[in-house]
CSV table of C-alpha atoms and ligand atoms in Angstrom, one decimal:
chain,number,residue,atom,x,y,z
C,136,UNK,CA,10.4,-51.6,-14.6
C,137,UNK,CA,12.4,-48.5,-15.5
C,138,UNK,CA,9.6,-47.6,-17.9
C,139,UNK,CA,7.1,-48.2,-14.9
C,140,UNK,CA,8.8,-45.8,-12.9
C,141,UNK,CA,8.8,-43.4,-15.1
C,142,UNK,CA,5.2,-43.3,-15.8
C,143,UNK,CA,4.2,-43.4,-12.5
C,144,UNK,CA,6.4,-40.9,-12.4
C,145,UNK,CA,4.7,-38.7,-14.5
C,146,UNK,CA,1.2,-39.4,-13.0
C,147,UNK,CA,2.4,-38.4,-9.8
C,148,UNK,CA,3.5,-34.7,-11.2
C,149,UNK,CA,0.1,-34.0,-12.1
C,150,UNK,CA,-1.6,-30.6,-13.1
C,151,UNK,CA,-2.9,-30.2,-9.4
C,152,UNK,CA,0.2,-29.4,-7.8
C,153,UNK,CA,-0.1,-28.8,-3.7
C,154,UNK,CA,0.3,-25.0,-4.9
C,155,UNK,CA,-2.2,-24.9,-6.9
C,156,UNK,CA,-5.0,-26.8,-4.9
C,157,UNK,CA,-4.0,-24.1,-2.3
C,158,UNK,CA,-4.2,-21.5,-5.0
C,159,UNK,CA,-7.7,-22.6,-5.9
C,160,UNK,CA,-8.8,-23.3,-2.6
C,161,UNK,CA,-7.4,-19.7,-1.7
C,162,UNK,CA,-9.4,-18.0,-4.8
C,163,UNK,CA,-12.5,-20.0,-3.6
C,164,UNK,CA,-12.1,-18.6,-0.1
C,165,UNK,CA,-11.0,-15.5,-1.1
C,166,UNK,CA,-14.1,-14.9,-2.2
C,167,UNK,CA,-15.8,-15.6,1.2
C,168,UNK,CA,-13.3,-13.9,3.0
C,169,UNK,CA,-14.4,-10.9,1.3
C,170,UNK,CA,-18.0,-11.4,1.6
C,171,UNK,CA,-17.8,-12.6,5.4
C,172,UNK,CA,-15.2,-9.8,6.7
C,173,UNK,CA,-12.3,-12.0,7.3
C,174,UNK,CA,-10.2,-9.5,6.0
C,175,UNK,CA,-9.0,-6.7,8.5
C,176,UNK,CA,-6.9,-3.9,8.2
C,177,UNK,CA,-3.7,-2.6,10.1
C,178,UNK,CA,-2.4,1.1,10.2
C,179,UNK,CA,1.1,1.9,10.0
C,180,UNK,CA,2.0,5.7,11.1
C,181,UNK,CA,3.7,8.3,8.4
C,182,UNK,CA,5.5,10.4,10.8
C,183,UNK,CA,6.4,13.8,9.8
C,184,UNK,CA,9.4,14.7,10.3
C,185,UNK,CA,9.3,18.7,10.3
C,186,UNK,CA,7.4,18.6,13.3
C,187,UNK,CA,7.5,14.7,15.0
C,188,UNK,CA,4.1,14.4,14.7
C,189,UNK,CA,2.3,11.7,13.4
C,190,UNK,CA,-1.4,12.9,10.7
C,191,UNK,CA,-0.8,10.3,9.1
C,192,UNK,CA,-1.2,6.5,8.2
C,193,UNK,CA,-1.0,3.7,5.5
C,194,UNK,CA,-4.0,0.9,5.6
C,195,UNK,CA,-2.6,-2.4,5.1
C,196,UNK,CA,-5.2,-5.4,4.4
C,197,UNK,CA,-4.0,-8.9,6.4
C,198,UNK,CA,-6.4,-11.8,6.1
C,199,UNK,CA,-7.7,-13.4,9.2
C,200,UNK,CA,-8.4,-17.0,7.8
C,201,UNK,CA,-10.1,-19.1,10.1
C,202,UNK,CA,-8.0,-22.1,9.7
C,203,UNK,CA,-4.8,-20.4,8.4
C,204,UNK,CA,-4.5,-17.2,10.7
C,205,UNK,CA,-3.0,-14.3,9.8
C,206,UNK,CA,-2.7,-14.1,6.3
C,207,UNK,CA,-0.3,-11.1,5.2
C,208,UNK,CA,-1.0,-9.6,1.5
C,209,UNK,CA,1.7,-10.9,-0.5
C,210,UNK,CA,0.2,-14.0,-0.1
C,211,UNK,CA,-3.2,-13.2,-1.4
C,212,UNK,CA,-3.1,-9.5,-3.2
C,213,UNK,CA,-1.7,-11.5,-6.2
C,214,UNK,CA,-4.2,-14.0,-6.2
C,215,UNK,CA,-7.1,-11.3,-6.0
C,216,UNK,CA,-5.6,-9.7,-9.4
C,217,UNK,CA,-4.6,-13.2,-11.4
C,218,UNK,CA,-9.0,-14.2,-10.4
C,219,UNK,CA,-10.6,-10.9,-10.9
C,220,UNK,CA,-11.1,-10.1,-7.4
C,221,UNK,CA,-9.3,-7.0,-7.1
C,222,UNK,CA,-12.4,-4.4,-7.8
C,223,UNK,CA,-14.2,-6.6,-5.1
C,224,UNK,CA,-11.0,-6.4,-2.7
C,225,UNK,CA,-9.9,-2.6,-3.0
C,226,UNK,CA,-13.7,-1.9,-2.3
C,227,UNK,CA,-13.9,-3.9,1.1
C,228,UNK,CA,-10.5,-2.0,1.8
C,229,UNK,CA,-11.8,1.7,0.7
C,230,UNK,CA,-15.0,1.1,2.7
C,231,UNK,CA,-13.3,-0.1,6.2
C,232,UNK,CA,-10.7,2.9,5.9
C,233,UNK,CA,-13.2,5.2,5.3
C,234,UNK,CA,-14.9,3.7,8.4
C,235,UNK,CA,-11.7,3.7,10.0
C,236,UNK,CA,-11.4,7.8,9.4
C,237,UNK,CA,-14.9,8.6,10.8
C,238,UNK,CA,-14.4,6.5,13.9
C,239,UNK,CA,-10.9,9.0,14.1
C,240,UNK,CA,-12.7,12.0,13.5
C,241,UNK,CA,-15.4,11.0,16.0
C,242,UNK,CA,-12.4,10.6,19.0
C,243,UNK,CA,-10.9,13.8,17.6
C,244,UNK,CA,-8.0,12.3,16.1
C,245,UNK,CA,-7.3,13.4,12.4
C,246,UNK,CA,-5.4,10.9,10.4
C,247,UNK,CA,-4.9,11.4,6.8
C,248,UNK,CA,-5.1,7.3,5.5
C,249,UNK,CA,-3.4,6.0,2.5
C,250,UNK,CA,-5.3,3.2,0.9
C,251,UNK,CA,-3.1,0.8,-1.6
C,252,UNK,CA,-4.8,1.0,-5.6
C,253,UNK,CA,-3.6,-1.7,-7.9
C,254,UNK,CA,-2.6,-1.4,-12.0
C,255,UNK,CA,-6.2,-3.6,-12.0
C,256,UNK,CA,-8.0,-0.1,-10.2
C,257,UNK,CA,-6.9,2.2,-12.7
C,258,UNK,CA,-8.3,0.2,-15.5
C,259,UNK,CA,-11.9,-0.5,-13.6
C,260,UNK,CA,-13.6,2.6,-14.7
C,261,UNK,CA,-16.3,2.4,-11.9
C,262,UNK,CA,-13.8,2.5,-9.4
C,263,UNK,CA,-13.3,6.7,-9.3
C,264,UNK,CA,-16.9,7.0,-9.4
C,265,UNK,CA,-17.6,4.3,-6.6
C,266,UNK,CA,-14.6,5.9,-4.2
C,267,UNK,CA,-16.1,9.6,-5.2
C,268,UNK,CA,-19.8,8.6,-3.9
C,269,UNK,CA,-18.4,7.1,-1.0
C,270,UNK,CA,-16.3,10.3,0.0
C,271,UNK,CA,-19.7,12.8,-0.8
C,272,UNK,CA,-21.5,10.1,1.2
C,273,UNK,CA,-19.3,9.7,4.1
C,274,UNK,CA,-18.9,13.9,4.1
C,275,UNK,CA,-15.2,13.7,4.0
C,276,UNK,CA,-12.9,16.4,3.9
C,277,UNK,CA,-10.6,16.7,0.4
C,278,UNK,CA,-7.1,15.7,1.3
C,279,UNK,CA,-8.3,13.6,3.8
C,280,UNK,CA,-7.7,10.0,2.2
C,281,UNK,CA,-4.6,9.6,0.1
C,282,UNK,CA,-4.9,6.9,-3.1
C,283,UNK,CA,-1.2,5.1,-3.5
C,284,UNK,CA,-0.7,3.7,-6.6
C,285,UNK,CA,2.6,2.1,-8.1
C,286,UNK,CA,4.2,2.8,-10.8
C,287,UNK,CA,3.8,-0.1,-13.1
C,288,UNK,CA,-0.2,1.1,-12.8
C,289,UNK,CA,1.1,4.2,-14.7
C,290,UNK,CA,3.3,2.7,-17.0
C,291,UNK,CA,0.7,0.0,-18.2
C,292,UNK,CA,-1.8,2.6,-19.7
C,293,UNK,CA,-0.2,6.4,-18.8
C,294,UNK,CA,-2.8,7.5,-20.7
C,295,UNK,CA,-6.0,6.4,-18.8
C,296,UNK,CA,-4.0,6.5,-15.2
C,297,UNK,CA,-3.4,10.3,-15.6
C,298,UNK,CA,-7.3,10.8,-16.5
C,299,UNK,CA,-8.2,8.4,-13.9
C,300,UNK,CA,-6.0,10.1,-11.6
C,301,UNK,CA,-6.3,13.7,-12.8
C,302,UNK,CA,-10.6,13.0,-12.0
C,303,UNK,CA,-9.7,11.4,-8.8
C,304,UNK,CA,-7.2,14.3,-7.8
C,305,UNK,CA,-10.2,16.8,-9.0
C,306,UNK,CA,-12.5,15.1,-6.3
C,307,UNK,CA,-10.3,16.0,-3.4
C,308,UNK,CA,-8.1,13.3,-2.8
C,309,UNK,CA,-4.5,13.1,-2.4
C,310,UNK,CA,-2.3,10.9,-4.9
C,311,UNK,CA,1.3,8.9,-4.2
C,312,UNK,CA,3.2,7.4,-6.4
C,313,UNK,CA,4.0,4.0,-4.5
C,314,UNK,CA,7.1,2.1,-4.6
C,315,UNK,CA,8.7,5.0,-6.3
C,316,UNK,CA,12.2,4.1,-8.2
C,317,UNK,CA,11.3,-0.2,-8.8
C,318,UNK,CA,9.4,0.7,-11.5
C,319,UNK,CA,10.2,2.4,-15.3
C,320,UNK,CA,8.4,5.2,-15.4
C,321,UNK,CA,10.1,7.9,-17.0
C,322,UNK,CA,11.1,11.3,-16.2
C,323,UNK,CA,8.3,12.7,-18.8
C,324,UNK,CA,5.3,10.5,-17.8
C,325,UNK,CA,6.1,11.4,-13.8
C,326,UNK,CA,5.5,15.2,-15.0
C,327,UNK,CA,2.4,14.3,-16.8
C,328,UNK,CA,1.1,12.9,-13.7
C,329,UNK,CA,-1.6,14.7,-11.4
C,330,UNK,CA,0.4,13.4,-8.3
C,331,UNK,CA,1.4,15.1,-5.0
C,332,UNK,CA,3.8,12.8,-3.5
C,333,UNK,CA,6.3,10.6,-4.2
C,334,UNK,CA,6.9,7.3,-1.9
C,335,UNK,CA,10.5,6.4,-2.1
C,336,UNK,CA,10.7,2.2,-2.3
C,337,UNK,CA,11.7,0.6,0.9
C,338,UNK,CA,14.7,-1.1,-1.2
C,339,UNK,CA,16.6,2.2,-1.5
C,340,UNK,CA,15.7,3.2,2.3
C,341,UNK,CA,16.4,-0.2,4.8
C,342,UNK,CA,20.3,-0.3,4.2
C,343,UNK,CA,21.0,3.4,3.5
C,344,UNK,CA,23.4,3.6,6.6
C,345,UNK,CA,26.0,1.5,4.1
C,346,UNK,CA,25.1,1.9,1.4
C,347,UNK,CA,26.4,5.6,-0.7
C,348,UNK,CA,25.1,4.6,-3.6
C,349,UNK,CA,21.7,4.1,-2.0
C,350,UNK,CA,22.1,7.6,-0.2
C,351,UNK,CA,22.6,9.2,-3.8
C,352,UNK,CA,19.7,7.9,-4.9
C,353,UNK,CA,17.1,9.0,-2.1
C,354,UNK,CA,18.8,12.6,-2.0
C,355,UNK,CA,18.1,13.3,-5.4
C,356,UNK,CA,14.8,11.8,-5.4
C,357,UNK,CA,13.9,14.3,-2.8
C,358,UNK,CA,15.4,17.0,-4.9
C,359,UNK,CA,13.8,15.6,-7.8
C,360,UNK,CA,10.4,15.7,-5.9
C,361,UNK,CA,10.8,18.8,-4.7
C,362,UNK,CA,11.5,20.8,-7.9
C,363,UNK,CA,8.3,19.1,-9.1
C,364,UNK,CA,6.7,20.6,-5.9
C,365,UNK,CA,5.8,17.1,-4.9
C,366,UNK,CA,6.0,16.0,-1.0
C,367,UNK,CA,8.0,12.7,-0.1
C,368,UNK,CA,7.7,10.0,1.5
C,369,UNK,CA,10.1,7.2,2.2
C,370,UNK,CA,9.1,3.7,3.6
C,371,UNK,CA,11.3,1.5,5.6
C,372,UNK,CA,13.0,2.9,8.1
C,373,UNK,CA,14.4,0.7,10.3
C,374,UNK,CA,16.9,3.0,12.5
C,375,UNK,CA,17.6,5.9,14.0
C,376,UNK,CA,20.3,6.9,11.8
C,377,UNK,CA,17.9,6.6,8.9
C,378,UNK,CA,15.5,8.7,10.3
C,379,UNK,CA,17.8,11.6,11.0
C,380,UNK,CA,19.3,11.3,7.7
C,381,UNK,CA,15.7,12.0,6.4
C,382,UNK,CA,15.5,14.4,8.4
C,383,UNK,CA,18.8,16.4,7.7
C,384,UNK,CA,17.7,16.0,4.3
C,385,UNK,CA,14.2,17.5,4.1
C,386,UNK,CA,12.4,14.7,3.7
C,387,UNK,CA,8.6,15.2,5.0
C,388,UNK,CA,7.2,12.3,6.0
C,389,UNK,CA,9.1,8.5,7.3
C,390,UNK,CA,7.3,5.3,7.5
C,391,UNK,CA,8.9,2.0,9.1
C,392,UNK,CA,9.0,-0.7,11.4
C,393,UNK,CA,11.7,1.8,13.7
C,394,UNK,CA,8.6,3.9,13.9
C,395,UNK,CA,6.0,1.4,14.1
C,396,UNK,CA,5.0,-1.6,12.7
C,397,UNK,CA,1.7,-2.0,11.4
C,398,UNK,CA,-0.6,-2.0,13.7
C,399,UNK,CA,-4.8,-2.8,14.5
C,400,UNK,CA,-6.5,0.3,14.9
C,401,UNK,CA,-7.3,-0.1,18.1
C,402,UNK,CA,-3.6,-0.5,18.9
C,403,UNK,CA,-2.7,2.5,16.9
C,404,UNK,CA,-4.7,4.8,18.9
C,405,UNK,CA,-3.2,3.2,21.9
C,406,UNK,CA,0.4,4.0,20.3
C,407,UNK,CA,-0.5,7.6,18.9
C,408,UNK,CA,-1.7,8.5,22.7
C,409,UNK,CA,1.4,7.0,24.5
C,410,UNK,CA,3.9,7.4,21.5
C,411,UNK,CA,6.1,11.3,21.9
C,412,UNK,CA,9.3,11.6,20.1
Q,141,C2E,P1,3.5,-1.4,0.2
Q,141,C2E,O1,2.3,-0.7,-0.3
Q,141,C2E,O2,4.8,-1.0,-0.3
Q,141,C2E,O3,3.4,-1.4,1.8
Q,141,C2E,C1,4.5,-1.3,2.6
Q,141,C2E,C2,4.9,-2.7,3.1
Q,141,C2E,O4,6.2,-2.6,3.7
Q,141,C2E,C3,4.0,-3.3,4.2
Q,141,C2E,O5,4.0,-4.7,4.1
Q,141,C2E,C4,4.7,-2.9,5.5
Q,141,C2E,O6,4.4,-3.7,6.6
Q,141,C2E,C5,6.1,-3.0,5.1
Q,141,C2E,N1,7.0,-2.3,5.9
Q,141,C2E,C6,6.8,-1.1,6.5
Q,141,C2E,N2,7.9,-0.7,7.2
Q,141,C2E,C7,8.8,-1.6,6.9
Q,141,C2E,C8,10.2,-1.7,7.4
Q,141,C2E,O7,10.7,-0.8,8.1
Q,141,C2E,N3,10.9,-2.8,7.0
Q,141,C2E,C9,10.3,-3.7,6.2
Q,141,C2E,N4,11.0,-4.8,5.8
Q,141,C2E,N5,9.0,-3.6,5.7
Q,141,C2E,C10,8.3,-2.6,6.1
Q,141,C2E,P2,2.6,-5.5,4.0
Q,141,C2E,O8,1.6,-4.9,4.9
Q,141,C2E,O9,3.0,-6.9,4.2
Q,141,C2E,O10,2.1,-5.3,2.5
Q,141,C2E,C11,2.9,-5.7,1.4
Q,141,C2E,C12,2.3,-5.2,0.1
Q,141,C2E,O11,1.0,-5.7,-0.1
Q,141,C2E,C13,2.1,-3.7,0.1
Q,141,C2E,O12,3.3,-3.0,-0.2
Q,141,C2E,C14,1.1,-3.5,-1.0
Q,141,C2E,O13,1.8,-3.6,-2.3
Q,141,C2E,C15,0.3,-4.7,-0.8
Q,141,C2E,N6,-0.9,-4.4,-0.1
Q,141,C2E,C16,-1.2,-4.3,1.2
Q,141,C2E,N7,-2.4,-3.9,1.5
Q,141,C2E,C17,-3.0,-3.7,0.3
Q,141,C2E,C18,-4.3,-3.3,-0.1
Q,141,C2E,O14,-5.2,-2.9,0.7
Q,141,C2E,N8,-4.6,-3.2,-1.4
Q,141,C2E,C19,-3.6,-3.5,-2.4
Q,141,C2E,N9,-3.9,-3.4,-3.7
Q,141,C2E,N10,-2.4,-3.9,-2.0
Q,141,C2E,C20,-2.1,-4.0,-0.7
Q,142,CA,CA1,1.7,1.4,-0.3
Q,143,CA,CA1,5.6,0.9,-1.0
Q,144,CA,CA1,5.7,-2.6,-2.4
C-alpha cells in the first residue's frame, strides 16, 4: 500500500506541472497575441524637474488577453526571451510607439518616448537596422525616441553592445542605461559606453526617505553621472519628499507612481492637459 502510494505519487508530479501547461499555453498565445494586437502599450511621464514639465515618457507593454485580462510584463517579457519571441516582441512595441509619437506630434504635443531593449536586442543584429529604417521612414527627429537598455545587456557581450549602441547612438537616438546600480557593470565598461543617461533603479529610489544609505547611493550616482556628462533619471518615486530631494539634488528627470502611474495613451493626454505642478 505504502509502495502504491508512493508511485502514484510520483505519477501525479508529472513533467506537465500547472506552471508549465500555462507556460506553454502562454508561449503558444504569445505568439497570437503578437500577431493579433493583443498587446497594448501604457505611458508613464518623466517629469523634469528643472522646469515641472513633463517631454517625456516611458512605453510599457501590458497584454490584453482575452480570457486573462490585463496581463503586466513580468509575467510574459520572460517568457518572450526563454521562446525566442523577443525580436518579434520589441518590434510590435518599437512600431506602436513610433505610432504613438506621430499621433503626439500631429496634436502638437512633443514627447520624447523610451522604449524597453532587452540583452536578447543587442545580440539580434537586424534589430539597429530595422529600428533605423523605421525612424528614416516615419521622418523622426534624432533624439526623439530614447532606447533603454539594462545593464546585464552590456555586461553579457560589452563588446557588441557598445557597437550596437555606438551605431544606434550615430542614427539619432538617445540611449539609457536602465535599471542602473542592480547590475555589475563596472566603472570602466560604463565609460566605454555611447550612453547619455543613466536610470537610477527604482530599489535605491522607493524608500529613500529612511533609508541614508540609499540616499548615499543616488547622490553620488548623480555625481557620478554628471562628471560623465550623462543626464539622470531616477524611477520610483512614490512621495513628495522624494521628489524634492531629487530636486535639491540636481537630478533631471523623476518617474513614479507619485507622478503618474502608467497610463493608456489616451489617458496620458488627458493627464498632460489637466496635470500642472
Ligand atoms: P522597467 O523598465 O524598470 O520599468 C519600470 C517599471 O516600474 C514599470 O513596471 C513601472 O510601472 C514600474 N513603476 C514605475 N513607477 C513606480 C513606482 O513609483 N513604484 C513602483 N513600485 N513601481 C513603479 P511594469 O510596467 O510592470 O514593467 C516591468 C518591467 O517589464 C519593466 O521594468 C521592463 O523591464 C519590462 N518591460 C516593460 N515593457 C517592456 C517592453 O516593451 N519591452 C521589454 N523588453 N521589457 C519591458
Ligand atoms: Ca525601463
Ligand atoms: Ca528601470
Ligand atoms: Ca526593472
Amino acid at each position: 500500500r505504502a509502495k502504491s502510494a508512493k508511485k502514484s505519487f510520483e505519477i501525479y508530479n508529472p513533467v506537465f506541472d500547472e506552471n508549465t501547461l500555462e507556460r506553454l499555453f502562454l508561449t503558444n498565445s504569445l505568439k497570437q497575441a503578437i500577431e493579433e494586437d493583443q498587446l497594448t502599450l501604457h505611458y508613464q511621464p518623466k517629469l523634469c524637474l528643472a522646469t515641472m514639465t513633463v517631454s517625456h515618457a516611458e512605453a510599457l507593454v501590458r497584454w490584453q488577453h482575452p480570457e486573462k485580462g490585463l496581463i503586466p510584463p513580468d509575467e510574459f517579457v520572460s517568457i518572450a526571451e526563454k521562446t525566442g519571441q523577443m525580436a518579434a516582441l520589441t518590434r510590435w512595441v518599437t512600431k506602436a510607439a513610433f505610432d504613438q509619437y506621430l499621433t503626439w506630434q500631429q496634436q502638437g504635443i512633443v514627447i520624447n518616448i523610451a522604449i524597453n531593449i532587452s540583452a536578447e536586442n543587442i545580440l539580434d543584429e537586424s534589430y539597429p537596422d530595422f529600428v533605423i529604417n523605421l525612424k528614416k521612414q516615419y521622418q523622426l527627429d534624432d533624439n526623439a525616441i530614447t532606447l533603454e537598455v539594462t545593464e546585464d545587456a552590456v555586461v553579457d557581450d560589452p563588446k557588441q553592445a557598445t557597437k550596437m549602441l555606438s551605431y544606434l547612438r550615430d542614427n539619432g537616438f538617445k540611449l539609457s542605461v536602465d535599471d542602473y546600480g542592480t547590475g555589475y557593470s563596472s566603472l570602466a565598461q560604463l565609460k566605454q559606453l555611447p550612453v547619455q543617461e543613466l536610470k537610477i533603479d527604482r530599489s535605491f529610489v522607493q524608500q529613500l526617505e529612511n533609508d541614508e544609505n540609499d540616499k548615499i547611493i543616488v547622490k553620488s550616482t548623480i555625481e557620478l553621472a554628471h562628471n560623465m556628462s550623462l543626464s539622470v533619471v531616477a524611477e520610483g518615486i512614490e512621495d513628495e519628499y522624494t521628489l524634492n530631494w531629487l530636486k535639491e539634488h540636481n537630478c533631471q528627470l523623476a518617474q513614479g507612481y507619485f507622478i503618474s502611474r502608467p497610463l493608456p495613451s489616451a489617458q496620458f493626454t488627458q493627464w498632460l492637459e489637466t496635470t500642472h505642478y
